[in-house]
Tab-separated table of C-alpha atoms and ligand atoms in Angstrom:
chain	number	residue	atom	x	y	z
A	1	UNK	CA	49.066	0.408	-135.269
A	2	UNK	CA	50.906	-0.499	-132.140
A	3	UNK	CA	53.644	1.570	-130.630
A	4	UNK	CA	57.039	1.178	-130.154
A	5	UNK	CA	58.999	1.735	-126.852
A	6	UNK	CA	62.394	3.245	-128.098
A	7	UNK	CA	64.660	1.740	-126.452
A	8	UNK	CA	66.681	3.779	-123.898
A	9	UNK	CA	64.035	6.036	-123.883
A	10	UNK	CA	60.116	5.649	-122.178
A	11	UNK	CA	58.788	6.911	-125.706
A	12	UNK	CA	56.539	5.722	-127.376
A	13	UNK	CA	56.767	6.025	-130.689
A	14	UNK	CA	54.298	4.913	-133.704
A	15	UNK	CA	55.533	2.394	-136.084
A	16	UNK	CA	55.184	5.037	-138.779
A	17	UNK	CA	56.730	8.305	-138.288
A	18	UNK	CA	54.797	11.153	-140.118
A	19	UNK	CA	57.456	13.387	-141.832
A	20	UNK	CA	56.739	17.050	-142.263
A	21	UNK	CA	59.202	18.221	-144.640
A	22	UNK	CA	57.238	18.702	-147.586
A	23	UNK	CA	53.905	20.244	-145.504
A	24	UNK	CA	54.227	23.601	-147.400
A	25	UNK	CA	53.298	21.562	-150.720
A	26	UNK	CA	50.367	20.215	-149.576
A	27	UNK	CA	47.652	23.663	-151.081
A	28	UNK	CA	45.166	22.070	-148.936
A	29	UNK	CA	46.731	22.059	-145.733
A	30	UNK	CA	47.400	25.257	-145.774
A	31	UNK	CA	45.214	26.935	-143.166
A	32	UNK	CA	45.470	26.136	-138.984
A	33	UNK	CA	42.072	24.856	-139.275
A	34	UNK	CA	42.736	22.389	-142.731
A	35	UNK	CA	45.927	21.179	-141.054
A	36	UNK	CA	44.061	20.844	-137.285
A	37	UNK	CA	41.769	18.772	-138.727
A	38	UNK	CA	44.376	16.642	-140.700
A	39	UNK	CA	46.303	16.312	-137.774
A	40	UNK	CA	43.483	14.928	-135.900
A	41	UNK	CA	42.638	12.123	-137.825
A	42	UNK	CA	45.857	11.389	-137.969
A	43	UNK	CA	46.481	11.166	-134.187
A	44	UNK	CA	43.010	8.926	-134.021
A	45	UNK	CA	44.632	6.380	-136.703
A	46	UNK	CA	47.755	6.235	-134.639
A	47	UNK	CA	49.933	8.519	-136.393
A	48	UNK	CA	51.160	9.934	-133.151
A	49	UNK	CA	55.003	10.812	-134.342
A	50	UNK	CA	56.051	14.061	-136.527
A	51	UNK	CA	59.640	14.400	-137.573
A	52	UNK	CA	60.572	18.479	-138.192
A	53	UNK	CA	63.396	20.418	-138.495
A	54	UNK	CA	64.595	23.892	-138.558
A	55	UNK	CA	65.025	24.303	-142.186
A	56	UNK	CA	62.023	22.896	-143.007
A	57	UNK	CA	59.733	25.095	-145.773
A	58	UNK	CA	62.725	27.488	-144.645
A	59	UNK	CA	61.365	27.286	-140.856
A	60	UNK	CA	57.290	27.655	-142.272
A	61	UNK	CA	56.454	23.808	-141.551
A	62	UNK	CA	57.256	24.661	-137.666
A	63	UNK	CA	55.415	27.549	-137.946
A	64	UNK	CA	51.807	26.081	-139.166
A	65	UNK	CA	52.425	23.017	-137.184
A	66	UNK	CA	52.493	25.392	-133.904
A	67	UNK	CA	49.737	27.581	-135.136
A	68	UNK	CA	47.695	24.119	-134.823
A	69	UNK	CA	49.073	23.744	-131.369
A	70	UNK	CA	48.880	27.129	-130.002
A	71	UNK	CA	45.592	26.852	-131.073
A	72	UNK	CA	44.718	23.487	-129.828
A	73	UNK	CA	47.182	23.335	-127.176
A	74	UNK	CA	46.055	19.572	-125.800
A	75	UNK	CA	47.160	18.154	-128.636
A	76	UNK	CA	50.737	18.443	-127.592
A	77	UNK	CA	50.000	15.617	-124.847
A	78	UNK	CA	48.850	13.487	-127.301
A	79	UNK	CA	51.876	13.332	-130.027
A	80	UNK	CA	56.324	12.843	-130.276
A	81	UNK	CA	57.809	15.726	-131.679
A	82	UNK	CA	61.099	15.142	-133.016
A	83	UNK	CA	63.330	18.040	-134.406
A	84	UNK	CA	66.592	18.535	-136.232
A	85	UNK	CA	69.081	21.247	-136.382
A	86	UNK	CA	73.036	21.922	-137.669
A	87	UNK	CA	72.246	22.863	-141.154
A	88	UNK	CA	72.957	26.503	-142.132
A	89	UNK	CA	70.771	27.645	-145.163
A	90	UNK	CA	71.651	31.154	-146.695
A	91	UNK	CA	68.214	32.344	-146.293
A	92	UNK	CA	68.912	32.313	-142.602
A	93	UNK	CA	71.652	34.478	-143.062
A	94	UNK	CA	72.131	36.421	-145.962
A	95	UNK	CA	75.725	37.449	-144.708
A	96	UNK	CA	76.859	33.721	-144.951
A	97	UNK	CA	78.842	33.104	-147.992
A	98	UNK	CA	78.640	29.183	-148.103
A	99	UNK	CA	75.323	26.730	-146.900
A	100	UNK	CA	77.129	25.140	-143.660
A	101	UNK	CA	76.776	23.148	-140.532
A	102	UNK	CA	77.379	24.069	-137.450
A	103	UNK	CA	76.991	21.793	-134.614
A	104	UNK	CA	78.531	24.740	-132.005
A	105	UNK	CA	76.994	24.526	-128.609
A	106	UNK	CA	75.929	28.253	-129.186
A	107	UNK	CA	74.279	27.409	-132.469
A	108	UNK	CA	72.500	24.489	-130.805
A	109	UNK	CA	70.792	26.146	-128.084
A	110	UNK	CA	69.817	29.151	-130.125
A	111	UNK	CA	68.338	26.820	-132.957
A	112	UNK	CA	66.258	24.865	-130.552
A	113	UNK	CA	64.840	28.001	-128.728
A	114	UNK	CA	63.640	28.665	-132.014
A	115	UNK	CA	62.059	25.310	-132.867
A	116	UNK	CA	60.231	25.568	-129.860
A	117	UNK	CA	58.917	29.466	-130.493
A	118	UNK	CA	57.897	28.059	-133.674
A	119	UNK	CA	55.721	24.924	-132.515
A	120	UNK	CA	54.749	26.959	-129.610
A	121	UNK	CA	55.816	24.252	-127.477
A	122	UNK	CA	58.091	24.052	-124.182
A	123	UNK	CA	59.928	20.523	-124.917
A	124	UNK	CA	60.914	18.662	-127.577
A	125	UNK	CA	60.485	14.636	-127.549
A	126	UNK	CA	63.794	14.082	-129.451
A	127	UNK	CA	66.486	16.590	-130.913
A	128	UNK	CA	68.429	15.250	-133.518
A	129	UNK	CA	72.048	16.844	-135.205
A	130	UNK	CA	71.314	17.045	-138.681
A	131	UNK	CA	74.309	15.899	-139.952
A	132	UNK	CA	77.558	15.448	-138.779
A	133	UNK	CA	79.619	18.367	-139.028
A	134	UNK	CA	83.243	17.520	-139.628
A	135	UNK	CA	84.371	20.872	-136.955
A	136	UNK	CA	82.138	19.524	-134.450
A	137	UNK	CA	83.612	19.246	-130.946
A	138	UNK	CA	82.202	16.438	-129.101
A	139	UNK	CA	82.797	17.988	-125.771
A	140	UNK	CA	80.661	21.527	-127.172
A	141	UNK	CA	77.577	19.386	-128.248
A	142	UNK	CA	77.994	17.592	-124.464
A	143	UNK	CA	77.472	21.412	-122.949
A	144	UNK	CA	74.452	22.058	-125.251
A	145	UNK	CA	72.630	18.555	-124.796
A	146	UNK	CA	73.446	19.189	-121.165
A	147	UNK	CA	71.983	22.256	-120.634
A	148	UNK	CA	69.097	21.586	-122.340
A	149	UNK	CA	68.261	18.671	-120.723
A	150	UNK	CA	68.497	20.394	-117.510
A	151	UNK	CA	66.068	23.309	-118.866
A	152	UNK	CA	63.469	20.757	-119.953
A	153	UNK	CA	63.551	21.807	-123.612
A	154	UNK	CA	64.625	18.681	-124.670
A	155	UNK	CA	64.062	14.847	-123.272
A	156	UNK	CA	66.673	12.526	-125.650
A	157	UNK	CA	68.929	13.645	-128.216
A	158	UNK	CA	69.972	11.683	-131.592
A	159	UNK	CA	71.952	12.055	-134.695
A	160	UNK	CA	71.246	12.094	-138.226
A	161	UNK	CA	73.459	10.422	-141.669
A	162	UNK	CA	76.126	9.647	-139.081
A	163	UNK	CA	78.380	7.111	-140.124
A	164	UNK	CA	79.115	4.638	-137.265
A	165	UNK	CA	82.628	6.135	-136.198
A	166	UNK	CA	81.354	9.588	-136.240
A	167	UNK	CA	78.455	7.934	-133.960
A	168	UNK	CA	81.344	7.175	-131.929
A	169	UNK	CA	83.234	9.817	-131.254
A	170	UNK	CA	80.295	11.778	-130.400
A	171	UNK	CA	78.885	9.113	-128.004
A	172	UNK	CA	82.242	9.046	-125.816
A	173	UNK	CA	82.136	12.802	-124.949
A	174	UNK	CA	78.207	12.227	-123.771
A	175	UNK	CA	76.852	11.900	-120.451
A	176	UNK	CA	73.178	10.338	-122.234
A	177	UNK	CA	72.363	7.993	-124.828
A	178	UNK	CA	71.815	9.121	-128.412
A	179	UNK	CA	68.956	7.140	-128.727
A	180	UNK	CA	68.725	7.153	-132.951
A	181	UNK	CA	70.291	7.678	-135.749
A	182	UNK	CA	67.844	8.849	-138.984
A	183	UNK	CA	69.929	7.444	-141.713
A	184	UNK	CA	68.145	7.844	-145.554
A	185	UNK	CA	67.211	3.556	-146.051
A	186	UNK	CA	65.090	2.122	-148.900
A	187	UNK	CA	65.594	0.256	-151.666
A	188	UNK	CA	66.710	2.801	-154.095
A	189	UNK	CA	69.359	4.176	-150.896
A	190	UNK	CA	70.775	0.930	-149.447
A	191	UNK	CA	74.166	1.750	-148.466
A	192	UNK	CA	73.366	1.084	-144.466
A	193	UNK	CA	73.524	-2.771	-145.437
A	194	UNK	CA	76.985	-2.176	-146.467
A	195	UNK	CA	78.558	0.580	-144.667
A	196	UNK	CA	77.904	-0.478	-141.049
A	197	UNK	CA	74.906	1.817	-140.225
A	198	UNK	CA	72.502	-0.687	-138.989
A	199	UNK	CA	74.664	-2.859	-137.982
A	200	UNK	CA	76.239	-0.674	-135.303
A	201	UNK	CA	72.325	0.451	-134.184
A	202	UNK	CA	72.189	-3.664	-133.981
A	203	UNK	CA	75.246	-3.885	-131.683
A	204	UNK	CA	73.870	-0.751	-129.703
A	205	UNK	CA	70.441	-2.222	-129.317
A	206	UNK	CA	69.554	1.284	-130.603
A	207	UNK	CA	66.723	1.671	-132.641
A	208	UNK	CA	67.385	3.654	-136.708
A	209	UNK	CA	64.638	5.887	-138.213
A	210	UNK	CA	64.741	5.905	-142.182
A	211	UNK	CA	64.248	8.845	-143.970
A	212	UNK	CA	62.721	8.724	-147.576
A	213	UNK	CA	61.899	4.782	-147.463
A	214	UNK	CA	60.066	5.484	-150.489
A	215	UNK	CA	63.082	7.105	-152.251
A	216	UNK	CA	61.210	10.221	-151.938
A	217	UNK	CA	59.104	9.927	-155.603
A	218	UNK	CA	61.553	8.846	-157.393
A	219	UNK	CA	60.354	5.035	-156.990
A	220	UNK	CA	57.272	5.448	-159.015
A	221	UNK	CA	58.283	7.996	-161.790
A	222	UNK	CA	59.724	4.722	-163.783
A	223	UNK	CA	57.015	2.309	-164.569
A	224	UNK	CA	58.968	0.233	-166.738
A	225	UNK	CA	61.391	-0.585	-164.072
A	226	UNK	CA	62.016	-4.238	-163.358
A	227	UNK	CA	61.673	-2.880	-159.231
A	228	UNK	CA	58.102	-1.262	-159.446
A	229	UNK	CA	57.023	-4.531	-161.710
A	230	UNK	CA	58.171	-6.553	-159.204
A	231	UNK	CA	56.400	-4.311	-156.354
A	232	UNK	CA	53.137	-4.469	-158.796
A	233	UNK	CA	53.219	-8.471	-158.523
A	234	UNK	CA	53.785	-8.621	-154.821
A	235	UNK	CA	51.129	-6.239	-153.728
A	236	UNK	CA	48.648	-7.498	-155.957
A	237	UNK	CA	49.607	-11.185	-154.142
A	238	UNK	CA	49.676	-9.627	-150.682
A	239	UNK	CA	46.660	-7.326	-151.533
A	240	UNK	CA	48.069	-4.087	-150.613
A	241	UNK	CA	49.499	-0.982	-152.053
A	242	UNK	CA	52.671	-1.120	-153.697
A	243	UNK	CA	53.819	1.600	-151.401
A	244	UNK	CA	53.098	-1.209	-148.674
A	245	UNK	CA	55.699	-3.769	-150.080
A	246	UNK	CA	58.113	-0.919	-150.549
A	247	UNK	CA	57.631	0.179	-146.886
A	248	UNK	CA	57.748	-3.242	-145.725
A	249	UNK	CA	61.273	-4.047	-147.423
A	250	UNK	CA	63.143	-1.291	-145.144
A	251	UNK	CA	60.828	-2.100	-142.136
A	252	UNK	CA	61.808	-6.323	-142.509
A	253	UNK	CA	65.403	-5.914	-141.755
A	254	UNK	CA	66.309	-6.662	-138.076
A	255	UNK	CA	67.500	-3.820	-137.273
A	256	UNK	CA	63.883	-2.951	-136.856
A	257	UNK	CA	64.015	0.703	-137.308
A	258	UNK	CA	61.272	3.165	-137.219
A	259	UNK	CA	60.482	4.575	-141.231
A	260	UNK	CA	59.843	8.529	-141.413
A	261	UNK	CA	57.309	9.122	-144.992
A	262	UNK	CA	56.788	12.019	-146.580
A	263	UNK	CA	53.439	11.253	-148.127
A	264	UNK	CA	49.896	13.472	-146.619
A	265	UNK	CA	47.259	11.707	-148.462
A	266	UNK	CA	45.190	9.592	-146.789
A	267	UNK	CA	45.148	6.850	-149.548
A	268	UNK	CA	48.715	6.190	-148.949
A	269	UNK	CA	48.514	6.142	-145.105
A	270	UNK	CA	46.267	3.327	-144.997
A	271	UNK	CA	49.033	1.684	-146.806
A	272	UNK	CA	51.347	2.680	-144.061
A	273	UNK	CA	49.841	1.108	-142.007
A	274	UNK	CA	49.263	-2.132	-143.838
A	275	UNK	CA	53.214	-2.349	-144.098
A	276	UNK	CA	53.179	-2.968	-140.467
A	277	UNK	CA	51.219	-5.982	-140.351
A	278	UNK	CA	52.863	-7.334	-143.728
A	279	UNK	CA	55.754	-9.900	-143.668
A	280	UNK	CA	58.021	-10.251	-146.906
A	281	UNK	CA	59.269	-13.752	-147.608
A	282	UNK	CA	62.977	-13.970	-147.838
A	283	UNK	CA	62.523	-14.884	-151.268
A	284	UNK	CA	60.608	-11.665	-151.622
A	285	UNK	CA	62.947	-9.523	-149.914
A	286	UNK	CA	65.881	-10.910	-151.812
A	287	UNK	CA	64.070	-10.362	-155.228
A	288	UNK	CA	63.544	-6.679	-154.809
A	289	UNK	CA	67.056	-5.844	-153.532
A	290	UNK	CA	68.012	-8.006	-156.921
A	291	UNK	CA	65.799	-5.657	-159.002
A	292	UNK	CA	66.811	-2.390	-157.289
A	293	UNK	CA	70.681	-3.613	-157.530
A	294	UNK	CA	70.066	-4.430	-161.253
A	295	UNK	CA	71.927	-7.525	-160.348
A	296	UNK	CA	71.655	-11.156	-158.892
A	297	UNK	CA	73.848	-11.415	-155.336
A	298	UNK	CA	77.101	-12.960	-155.406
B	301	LIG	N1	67.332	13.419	-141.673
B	301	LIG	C1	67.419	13.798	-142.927
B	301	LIG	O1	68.494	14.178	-143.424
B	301	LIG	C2	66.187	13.748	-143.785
B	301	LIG	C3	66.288	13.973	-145.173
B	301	LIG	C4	65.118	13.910	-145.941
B	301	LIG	C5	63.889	13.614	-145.326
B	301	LIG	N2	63.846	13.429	-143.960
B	301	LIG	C6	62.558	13.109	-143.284
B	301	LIG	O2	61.961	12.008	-143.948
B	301	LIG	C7	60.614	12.327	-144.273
B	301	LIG	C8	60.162	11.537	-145.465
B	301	LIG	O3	60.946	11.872	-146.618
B	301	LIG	P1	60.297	11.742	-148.054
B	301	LIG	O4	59.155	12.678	-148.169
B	301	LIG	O5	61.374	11.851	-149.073
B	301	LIG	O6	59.742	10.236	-147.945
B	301	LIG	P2	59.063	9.196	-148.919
B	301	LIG	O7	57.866	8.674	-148.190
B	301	LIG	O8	60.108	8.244	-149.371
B	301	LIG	O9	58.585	10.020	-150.201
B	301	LIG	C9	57.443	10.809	-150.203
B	301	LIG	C10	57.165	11.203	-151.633
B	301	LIG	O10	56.866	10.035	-152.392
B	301	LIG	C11	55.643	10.223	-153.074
B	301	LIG	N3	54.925	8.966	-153.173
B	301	LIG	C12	54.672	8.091	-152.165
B	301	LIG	N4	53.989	7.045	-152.646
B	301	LIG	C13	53.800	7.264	-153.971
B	301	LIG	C14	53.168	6.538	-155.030
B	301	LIG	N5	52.589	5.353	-154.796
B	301	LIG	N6	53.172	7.067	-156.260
B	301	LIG	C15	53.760	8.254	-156.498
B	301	LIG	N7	54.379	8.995	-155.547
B	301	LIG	C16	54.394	8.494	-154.301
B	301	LIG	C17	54.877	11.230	-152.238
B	301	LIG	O11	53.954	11.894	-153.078
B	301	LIG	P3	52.524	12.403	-152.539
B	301	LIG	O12	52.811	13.667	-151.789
B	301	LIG	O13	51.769	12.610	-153.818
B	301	LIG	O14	51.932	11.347	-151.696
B	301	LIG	C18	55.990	12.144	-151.755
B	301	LIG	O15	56.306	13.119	-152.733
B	301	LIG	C19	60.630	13.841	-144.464
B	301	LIG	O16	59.349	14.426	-144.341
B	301	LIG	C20	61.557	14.268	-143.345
B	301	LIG	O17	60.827	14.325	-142.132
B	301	LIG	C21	64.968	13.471	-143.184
């Protein structure tokens, strides 16, 4: 797999990001050593990126993660580490009455000292807002993104399931780039065509990540479905998985964004990284969005 500059940035980025969100299912990764090892391979095949974020496995995904790199402590040079924060779980508070987000410069700064104390780490590659958190003052998240830039905890800052005004509004109070925005893309979650998420990264020149490009599971768990028939045919002509063709719908748009999946098994990560040599027709492309929309386009 080949990397990817992101633009605005001088990282580089694999093709594939590996998302860590559902690490505390995975039984057999559940030791330092199981998930050093994992890791490893990983990082040999290419899979240099790993998406976190706070909440994660309620903050346990961090945790093994920087077991692995306290441990192993080289490793660090050799991967991205992106992280997320804003969302307020009640588990982290008990005294909270509501789940919240808070995108206070305060909150920031505390929640990435604690990312970093968890992947026993000094810098992150990428800090992303979680979501957009209708109290948010743009000039408070300036302060926070500031500072830590200045204390070299964090190198480029992004946003996540911002809409393109609320992109906006926080770009014109900031003295950097945001360099992404991790929007959920794939054919079963397709509302960036329409609602002016990619094509505002496309006016920016700013590169999306997609989150869930596989729909999470819920892709596969309907066999009969016209979509995964479809996906069937295709990757039996293209001679790859079926994950493949799925991956390689979200990755063929032009927006050219980065996809983050959620899979660990190996099986499926050699599909991964199939997708990124694949090329859909347009007849191809147009015939799955048809079979996900449950309808021919106007
Ligand atoms: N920014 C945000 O708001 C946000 C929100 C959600 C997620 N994320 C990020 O996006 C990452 C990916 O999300 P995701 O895990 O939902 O992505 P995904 O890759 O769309 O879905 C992964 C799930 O699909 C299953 N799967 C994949 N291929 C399959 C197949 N051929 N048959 C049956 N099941 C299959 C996997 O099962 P197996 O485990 O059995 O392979 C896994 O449960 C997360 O780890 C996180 O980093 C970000």
């Amino acid at each position: 797999m080949t990397p990817r500059t992101l633009p605005f940035t001088d990282l580089n980025l694999a093709p594939v990001i590996l998302g860590m969100m559902r690490l505390c299912e995975q039984p057999e990764l559940a030791n330092t050593q199981a998930l050093s090892h994992w890791l490893m391979q990983r990082l040999e095949e290419g899979f240099t990126t790993f998406d976190h974020a706070d909440i994660y496995g309620s903050n346990e995904v961090e945790r093994r993660f920087g077991e692995v790199l306290k441990s192993q402590p080289q490793l660090r040079q050799q991967m991205q580490l992106i992280s997320k924060c804003g969302i307020r779980h009640q588990w982290q508070a008990p005294s909270d009455r509501v789940k919240h987000y808070n995108n206070e410069a305060g909150y920031i700064l505390d929640s990435v000292d604690g990312i970093l104390q968890r992947l026993g780490c000094e810098q992150l590659d990428l800090l992303l807002l979680h979501r957009p958190d209708p109290l948010q003052q743009p000039e408070e998240v300036a302060q926070a993104f500031t500072q830590l830039l200045q204390q070299g905890k964090v190198r480029y800052f992004g946003v996540s399931n911002y809409l393109p005004a609320q992109f906006e509004l926080l770009q014109q109070a900031l003295p950097m780039p945001l360099v992404t925005n991790q929007i959920e893309f794939s054919l079963l979650a397709r509302a960036p065509l329409d609602n002016g998420q990619l094509s505002q990264m496309q006016l920016r020149g700013i590169t999306p990540m997609y989150w869930s490009p596989l729909g999470g599971a819920q892709l596969f768990k309907q066999p009969e479905h016209p979509l995964l028939q479809s996906l069937t045919r295709m990757a039996k002509e293209l001679g790859c998985t079926l994950d493949a063709v799925a991956l390689a719908w979200v990755m063929h748009h032009p927006a050219a964004g980065l996809p983050l999946v959620g899979s660990f098994k190996e099986e499926r990560l050699q599909g991964y990284r199939q997708a990124c040599e694949l090329r859909l027709s347009r007849l191809d492309w147009y015939e799955l969005w048809e079979k996900a929309q449950g309808e021919e386009v106007a």
